[in-house]
mmCIF file of N, CA and C and ligand atoms in Angstrom:
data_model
loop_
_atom_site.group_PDB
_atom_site.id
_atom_site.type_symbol
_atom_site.label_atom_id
_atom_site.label_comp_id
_atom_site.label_asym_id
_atom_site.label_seq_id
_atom_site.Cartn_x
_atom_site.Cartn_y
_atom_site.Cartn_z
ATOM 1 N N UNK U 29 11.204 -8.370 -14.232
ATOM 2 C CA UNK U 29 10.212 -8.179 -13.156
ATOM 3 C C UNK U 29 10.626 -6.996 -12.277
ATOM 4 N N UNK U 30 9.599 -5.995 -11.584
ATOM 5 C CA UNK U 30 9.871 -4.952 -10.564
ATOM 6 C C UNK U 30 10.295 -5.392 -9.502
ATOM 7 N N UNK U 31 11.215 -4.812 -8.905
ATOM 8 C CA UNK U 31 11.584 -5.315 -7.607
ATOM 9 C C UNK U 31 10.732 -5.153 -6.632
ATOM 10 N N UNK U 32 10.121 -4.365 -6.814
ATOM 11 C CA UNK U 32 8.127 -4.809 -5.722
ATOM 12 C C UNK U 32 7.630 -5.633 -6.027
ATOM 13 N N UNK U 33 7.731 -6.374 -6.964
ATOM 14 C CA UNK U 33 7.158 -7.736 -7.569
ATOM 15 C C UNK U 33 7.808 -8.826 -6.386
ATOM 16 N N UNK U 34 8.729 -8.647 -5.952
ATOM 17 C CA UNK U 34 9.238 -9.904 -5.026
ATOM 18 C C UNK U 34 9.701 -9.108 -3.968
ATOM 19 N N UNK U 35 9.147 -8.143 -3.673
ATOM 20 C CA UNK U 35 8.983 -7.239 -2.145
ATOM 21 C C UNK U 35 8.009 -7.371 -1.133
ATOM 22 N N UNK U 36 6.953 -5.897 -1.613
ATOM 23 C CA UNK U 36 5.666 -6.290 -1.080
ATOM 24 C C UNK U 36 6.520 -5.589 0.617
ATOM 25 N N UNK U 37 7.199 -4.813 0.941
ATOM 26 C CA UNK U 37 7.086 -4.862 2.333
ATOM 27 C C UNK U 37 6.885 -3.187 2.448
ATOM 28 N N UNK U 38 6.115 -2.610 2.074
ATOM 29 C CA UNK U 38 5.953 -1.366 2.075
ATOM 30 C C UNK U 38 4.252 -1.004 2.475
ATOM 31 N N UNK U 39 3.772 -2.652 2.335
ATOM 32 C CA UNK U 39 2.189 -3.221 1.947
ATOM 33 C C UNK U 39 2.022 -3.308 3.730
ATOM 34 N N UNK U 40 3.388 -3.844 4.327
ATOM 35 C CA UNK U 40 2.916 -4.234 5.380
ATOM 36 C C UNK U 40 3.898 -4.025 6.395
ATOM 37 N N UNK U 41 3.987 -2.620 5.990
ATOM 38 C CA UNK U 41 4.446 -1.990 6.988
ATOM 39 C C UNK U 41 3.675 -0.341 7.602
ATOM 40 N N UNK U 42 3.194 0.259 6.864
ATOM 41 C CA UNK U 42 2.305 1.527 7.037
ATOM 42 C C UNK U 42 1.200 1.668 7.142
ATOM 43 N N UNK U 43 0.442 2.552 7.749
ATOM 44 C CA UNK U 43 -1.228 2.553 7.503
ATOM 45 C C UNK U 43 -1.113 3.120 6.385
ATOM 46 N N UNK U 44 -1.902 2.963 5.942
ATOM 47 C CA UNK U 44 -2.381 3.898 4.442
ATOM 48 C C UNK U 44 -3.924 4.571 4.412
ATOM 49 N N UNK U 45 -3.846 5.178 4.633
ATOM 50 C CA UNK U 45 -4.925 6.465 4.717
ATOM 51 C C UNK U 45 -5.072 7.186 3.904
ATOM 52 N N UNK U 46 -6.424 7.290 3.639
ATOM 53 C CA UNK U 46 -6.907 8.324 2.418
ATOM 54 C C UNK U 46 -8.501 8.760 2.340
ATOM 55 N N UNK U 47 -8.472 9.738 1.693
ATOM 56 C CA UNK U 47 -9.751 10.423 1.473
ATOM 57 C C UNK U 47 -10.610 9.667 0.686
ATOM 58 N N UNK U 48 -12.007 9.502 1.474
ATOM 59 C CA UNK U 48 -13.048 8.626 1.324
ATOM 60 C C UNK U 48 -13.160 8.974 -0.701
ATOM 61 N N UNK U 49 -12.921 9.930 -0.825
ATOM 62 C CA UNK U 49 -13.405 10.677 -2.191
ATOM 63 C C UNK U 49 -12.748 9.464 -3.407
ATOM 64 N N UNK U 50 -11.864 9.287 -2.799
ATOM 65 C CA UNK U 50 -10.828 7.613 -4.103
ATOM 66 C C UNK U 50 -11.276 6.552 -3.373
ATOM 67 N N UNK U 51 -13.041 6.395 -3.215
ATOM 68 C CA UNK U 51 -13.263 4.997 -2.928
ATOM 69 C C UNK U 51 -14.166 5.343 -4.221
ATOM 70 N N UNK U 52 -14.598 3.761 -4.442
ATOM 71 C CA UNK U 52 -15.454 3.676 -5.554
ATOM 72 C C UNK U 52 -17.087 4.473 -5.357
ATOM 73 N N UNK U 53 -16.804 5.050 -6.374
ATOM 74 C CA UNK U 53 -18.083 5.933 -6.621
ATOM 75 C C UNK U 53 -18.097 7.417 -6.134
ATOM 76 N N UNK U 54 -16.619 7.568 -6.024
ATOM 77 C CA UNK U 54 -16.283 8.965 -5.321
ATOM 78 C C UNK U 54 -15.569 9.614 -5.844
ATOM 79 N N UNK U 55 -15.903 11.005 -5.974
ATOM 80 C CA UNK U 55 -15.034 11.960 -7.315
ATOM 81 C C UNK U 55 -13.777 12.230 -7.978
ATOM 82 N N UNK U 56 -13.087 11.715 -6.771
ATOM 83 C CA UNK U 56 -11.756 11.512 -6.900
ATOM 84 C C UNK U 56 -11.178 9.857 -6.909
ATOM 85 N N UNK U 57 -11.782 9.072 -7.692
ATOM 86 C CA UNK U 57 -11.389 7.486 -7.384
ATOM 87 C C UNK U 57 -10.446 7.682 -8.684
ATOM 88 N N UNK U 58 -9.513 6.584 -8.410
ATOM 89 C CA UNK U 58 -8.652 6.430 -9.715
ATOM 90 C C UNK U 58 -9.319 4.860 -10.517
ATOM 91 N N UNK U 59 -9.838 5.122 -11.825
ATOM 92 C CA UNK U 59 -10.227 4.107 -12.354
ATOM 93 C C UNK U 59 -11.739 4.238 -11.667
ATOM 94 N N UNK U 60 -12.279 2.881 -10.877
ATOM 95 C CA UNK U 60 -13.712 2.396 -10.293
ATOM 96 C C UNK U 60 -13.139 2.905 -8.897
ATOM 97 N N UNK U 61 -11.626 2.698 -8.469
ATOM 98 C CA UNK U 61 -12.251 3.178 -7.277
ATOM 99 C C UNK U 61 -11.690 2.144 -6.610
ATOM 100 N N UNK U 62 -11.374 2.709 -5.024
ATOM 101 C CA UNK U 62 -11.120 1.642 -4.421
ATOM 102 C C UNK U 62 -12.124 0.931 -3.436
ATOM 103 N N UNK U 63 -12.013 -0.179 -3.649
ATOM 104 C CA UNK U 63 -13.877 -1.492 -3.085
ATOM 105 C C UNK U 63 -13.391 -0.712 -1.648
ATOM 106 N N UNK U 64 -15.257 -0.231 -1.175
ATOM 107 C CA UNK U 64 -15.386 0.266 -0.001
ATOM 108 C C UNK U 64 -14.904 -0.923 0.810
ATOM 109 N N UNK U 65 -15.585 -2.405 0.986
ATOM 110 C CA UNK U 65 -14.825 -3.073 1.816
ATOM 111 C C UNK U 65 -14.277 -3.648 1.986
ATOM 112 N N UNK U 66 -12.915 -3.069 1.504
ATOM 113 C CA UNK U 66 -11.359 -3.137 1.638
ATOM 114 C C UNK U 66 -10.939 -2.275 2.670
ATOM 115 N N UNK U 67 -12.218 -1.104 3.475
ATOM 116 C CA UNK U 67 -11.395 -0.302 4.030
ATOM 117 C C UNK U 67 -12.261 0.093 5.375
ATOM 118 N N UNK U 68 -11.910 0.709 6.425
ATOM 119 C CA UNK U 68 -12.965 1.404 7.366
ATOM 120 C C UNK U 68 -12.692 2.512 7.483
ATOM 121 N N UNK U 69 -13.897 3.167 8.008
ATOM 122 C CA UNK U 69 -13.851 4.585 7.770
ATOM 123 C C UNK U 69 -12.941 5.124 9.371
ATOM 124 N N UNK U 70 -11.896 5.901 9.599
ATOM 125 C CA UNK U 70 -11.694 6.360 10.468
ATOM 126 C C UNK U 70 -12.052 7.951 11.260
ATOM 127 N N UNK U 71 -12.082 8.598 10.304
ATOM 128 C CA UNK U 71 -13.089 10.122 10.545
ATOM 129 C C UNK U 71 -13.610 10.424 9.228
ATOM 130 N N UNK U 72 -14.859 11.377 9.147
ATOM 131 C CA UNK U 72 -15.105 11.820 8.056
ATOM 132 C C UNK U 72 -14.149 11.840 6.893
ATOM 133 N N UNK U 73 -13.616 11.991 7.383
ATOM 134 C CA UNK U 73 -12.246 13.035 6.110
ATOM 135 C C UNK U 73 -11.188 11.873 5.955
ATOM 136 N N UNK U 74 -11.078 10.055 6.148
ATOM 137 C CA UNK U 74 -10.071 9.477 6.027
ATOM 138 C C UNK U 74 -10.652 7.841 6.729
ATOM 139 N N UNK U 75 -10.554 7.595 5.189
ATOM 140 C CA UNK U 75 -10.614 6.078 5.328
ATOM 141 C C UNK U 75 -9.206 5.100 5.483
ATOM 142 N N UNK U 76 -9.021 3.871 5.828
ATOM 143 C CA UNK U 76 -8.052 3.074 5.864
ATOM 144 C C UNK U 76 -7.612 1.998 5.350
ATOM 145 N N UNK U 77 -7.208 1.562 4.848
ATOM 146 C CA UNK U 77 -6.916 0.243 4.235
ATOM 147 C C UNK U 77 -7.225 -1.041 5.477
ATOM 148 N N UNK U 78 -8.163 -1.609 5.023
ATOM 149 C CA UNK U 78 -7.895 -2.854 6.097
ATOM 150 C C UNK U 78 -6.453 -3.135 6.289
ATOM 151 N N UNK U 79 -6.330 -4.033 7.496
ATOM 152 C CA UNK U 79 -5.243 -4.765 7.656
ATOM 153 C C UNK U 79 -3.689 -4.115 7.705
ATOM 154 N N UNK U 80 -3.821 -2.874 7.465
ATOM 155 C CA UNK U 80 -2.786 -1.471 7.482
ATOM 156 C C UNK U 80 -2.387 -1.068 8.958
ATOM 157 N N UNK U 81 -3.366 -1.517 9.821
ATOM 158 C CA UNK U 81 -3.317 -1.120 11.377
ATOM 159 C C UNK U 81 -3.419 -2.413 12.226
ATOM 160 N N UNK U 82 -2.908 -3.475 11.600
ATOM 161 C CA UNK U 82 -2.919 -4.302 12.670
ATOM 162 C C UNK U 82 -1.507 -4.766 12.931
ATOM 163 N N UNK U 83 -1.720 -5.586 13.831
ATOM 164 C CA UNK U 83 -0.009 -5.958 14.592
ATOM 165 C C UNK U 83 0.428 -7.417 14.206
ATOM 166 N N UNK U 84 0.830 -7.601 12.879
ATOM 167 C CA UNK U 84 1.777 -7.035 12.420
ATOM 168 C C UNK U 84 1.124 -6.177 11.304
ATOM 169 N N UNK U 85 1.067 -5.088 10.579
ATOM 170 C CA UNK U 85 0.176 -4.694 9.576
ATOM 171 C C UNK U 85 0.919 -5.320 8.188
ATOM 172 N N UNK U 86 -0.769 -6.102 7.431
ATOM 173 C CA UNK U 86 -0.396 -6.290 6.153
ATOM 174 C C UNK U 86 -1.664 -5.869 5.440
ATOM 175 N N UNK U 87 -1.410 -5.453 4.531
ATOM 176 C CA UNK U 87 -2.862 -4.500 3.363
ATOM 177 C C UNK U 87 -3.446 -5.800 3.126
ATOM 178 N N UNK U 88 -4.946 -6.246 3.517
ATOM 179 C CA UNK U 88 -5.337 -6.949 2.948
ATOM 180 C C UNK U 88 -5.846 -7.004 0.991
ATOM 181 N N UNK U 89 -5.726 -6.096 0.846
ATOM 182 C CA UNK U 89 -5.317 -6.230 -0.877
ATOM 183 C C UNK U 89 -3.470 -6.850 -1.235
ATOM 184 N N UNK U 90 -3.136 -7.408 -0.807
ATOM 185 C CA UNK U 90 -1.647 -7.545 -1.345
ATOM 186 C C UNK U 90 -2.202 -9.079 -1.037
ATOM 187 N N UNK U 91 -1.754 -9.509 -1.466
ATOM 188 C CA UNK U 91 -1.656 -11.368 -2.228
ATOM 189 C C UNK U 91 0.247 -11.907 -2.696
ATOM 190 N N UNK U 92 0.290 -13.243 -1.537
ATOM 191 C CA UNK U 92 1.716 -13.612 -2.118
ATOM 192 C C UNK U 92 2.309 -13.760 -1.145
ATOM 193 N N UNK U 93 3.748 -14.024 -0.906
ATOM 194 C CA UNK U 93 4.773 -14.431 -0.044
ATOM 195 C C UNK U 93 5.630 -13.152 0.330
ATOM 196 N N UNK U 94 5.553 -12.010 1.174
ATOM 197 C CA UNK U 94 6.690 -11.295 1.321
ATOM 198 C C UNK U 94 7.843 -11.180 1.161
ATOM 199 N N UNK U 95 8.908 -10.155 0.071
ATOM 200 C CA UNK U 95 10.002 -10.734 -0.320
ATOM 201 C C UNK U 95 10.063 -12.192 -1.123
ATOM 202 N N UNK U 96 9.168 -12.367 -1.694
ATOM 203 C CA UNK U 96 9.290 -13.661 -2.872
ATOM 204 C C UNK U 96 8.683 -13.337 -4.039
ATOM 205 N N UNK U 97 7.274 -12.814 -3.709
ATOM 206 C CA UNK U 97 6.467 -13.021 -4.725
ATOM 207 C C UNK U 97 5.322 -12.703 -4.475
ATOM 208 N N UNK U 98 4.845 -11.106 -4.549
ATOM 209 C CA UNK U 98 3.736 -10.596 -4.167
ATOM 210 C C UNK U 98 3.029 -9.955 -5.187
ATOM 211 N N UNK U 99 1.444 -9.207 -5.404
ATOM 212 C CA UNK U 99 0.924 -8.654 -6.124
ATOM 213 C C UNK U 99 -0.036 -8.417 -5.680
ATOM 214 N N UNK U 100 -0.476 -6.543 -5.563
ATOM 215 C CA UNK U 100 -1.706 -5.850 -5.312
ATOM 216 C C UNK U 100 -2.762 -5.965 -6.091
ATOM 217 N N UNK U 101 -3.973 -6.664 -5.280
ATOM 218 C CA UNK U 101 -4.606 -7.589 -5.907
ATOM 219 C C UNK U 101 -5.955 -6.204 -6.745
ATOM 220 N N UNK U 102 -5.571 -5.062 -6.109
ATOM 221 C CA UNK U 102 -6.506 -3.716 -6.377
ATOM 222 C C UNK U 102 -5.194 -2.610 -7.087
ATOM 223 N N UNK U 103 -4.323 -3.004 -7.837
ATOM 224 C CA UNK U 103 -3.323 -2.114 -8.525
ATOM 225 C C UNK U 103 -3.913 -1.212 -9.055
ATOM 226 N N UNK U 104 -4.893 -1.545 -10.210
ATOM 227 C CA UNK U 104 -5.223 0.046 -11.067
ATOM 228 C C UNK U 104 -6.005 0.769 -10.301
ATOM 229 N N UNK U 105 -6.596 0.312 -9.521
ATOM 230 C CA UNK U 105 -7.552 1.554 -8.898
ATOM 231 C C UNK U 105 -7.125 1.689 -6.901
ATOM 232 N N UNK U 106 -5.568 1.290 -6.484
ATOM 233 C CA UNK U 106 -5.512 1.628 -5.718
ATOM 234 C C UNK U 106 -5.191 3.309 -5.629
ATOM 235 N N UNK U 107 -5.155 3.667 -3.806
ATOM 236 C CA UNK U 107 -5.082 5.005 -3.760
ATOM 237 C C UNK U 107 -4.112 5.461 -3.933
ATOM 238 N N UNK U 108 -3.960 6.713 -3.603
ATOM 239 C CA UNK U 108 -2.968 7.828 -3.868
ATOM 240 C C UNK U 108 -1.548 7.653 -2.896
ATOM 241 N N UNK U 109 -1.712 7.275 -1.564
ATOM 242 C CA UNK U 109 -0.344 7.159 -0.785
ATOM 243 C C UNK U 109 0.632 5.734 -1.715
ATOM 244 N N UNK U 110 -0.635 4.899 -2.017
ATOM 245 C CA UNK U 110 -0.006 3.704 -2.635
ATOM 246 C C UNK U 110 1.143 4.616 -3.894
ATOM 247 N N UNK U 111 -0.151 5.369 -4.854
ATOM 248 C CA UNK U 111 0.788 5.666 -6.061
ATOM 249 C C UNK U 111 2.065 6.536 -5.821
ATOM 250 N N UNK U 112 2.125 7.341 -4.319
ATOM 251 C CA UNK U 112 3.305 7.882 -4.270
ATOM 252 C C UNK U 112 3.965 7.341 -3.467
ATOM 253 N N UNK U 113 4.253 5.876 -3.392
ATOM 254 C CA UNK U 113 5.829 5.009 -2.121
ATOM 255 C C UNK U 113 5.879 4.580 -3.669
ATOM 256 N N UNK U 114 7.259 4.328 -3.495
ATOM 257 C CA UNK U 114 8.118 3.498 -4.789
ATOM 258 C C UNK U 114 8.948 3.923 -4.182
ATOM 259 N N UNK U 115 10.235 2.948 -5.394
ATOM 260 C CA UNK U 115 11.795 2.692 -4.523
ATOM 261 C C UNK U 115 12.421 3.748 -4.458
ATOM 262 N N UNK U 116 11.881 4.659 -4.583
ATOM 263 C CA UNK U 116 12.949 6.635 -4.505
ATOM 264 C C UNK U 116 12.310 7.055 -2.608
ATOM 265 N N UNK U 117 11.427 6.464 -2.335
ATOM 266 C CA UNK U 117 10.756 7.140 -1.315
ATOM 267 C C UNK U 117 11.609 6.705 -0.183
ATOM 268 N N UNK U 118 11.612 7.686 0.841
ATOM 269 C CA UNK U 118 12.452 7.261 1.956
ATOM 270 C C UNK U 118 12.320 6.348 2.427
ATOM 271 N N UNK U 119 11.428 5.900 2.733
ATOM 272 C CA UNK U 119 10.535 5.081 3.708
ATOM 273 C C UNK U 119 10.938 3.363 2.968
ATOM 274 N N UNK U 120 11.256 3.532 1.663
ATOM 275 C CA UNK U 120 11.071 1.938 0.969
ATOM 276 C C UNK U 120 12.151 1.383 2.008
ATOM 277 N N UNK U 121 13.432 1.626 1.853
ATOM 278 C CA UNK U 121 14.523 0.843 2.646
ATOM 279 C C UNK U 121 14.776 0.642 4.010
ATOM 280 N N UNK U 122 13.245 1.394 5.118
ATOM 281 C CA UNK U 122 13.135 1.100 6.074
ATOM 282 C C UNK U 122 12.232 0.080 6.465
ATOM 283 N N UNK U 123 11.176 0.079 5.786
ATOM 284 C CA UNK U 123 10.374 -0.738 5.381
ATOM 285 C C UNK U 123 11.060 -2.407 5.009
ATOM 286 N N UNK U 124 11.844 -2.561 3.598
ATOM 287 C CA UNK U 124 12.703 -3.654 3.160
ATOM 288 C C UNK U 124 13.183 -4.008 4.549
ATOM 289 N N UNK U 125 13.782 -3.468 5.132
ATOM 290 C CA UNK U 125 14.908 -3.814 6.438
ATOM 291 C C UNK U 125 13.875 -4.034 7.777
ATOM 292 N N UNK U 126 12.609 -3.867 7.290
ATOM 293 C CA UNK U 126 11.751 -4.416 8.472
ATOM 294 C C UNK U 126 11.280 -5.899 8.657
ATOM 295 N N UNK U 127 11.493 -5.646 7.435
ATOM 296 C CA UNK U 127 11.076 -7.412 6.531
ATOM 297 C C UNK U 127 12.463 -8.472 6.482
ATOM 298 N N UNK U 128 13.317 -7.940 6.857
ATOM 299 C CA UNK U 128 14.526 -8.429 7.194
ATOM 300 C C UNK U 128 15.627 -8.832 5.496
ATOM 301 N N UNK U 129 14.853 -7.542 4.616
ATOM 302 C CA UNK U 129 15.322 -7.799 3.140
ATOM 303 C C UNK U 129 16.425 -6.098 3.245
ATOM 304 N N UNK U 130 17.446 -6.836 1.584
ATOM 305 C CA UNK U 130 18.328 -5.767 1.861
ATOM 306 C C UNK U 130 18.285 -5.110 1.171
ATOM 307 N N UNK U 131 18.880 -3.670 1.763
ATOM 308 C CA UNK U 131 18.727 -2.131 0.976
ATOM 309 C C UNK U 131 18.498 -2.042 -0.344
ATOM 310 N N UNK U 132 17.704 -1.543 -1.134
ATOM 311 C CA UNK U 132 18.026 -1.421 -2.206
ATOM 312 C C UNK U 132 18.933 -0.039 -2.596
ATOM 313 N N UNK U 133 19.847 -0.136 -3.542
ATOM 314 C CA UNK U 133 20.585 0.511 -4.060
ATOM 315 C C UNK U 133 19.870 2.027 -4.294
ATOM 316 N N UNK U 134 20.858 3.433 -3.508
ATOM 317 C CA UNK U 134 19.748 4.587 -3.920
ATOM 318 C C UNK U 134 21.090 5.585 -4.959
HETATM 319 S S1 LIG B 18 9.299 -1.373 0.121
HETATM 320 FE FE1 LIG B 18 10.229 -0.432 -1.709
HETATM 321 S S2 LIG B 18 10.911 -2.171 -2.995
HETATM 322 FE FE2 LIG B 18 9.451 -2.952 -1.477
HETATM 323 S S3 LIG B 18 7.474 -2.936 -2.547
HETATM 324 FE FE3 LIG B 18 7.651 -1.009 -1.388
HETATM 325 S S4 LIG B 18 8.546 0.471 -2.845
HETATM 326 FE FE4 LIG B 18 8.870 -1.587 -3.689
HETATM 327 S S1 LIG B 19 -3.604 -1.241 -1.958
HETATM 328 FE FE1 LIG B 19 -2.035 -2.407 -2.989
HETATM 329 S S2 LIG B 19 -0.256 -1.014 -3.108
HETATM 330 FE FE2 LIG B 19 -1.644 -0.196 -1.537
HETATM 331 S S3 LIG B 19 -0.929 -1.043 0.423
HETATM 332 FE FE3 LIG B 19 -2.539 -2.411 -0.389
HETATM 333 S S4 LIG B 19 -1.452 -4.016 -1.535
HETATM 334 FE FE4 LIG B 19 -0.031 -2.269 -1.237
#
């Protein structure tokens, strides 16, 4: 199993913002696209992931127990900030350590 498989704290820790264009039906979607309401629009140029901006923020697409046992319930056709965090990115082991989980090995 991936060690984001029993993470998940990268989901709910950042906004995730992106260009309306990778929602479904938009030129740049990966796959169908990501479901318009999953997200609100914040300016022309940049939509949001629900649940990305709230206090505490968790992506309402992520499903599961933080650090146990999680899964993005919109994987193939999430966006682009999603496809570039993984465990090389700076941000993963600040994130883990927000969630009160430990470093992963870099
Ligand atoms: S914080 Fe790191 S280990 Fe956790 S899900 Fe995100 S990329 Fe994976
Ligand atoms: S769309 Fe999926 S990968 Fe992206 S923040 Fe939400 S749950 Fe995480």
């Amino acid at each position: 199993m991936n060690v984001c498989q029993t993470c998940g704290a990268c989901c709910a820790s950042f906004r995730v913002d992106f260009h309306p264009a990778e929602l479904a039906g938009g030129a740049f979607a990966w796959g169908q696209g990501v479901p318009v309401d999953l997200t609100v629009p914040v300016t022309p140029a940049v939509v949001r992931l629900c649940g990305t901006d709230a206090s505490p923020p968790r992506c309402v697409a992520l499903a599961g127990e933080l650090g146990v046992a999680v899964q993005c319930t919109i994987y193939d056709v999430r966006p682009s900030p999603c496809r570039e965090f993984d465990t090389e990115h700076a941000a993963c082991n600040q994130a883990r350590k927000r969630q009160g989980l430990p470093p992963l090995p870099k």
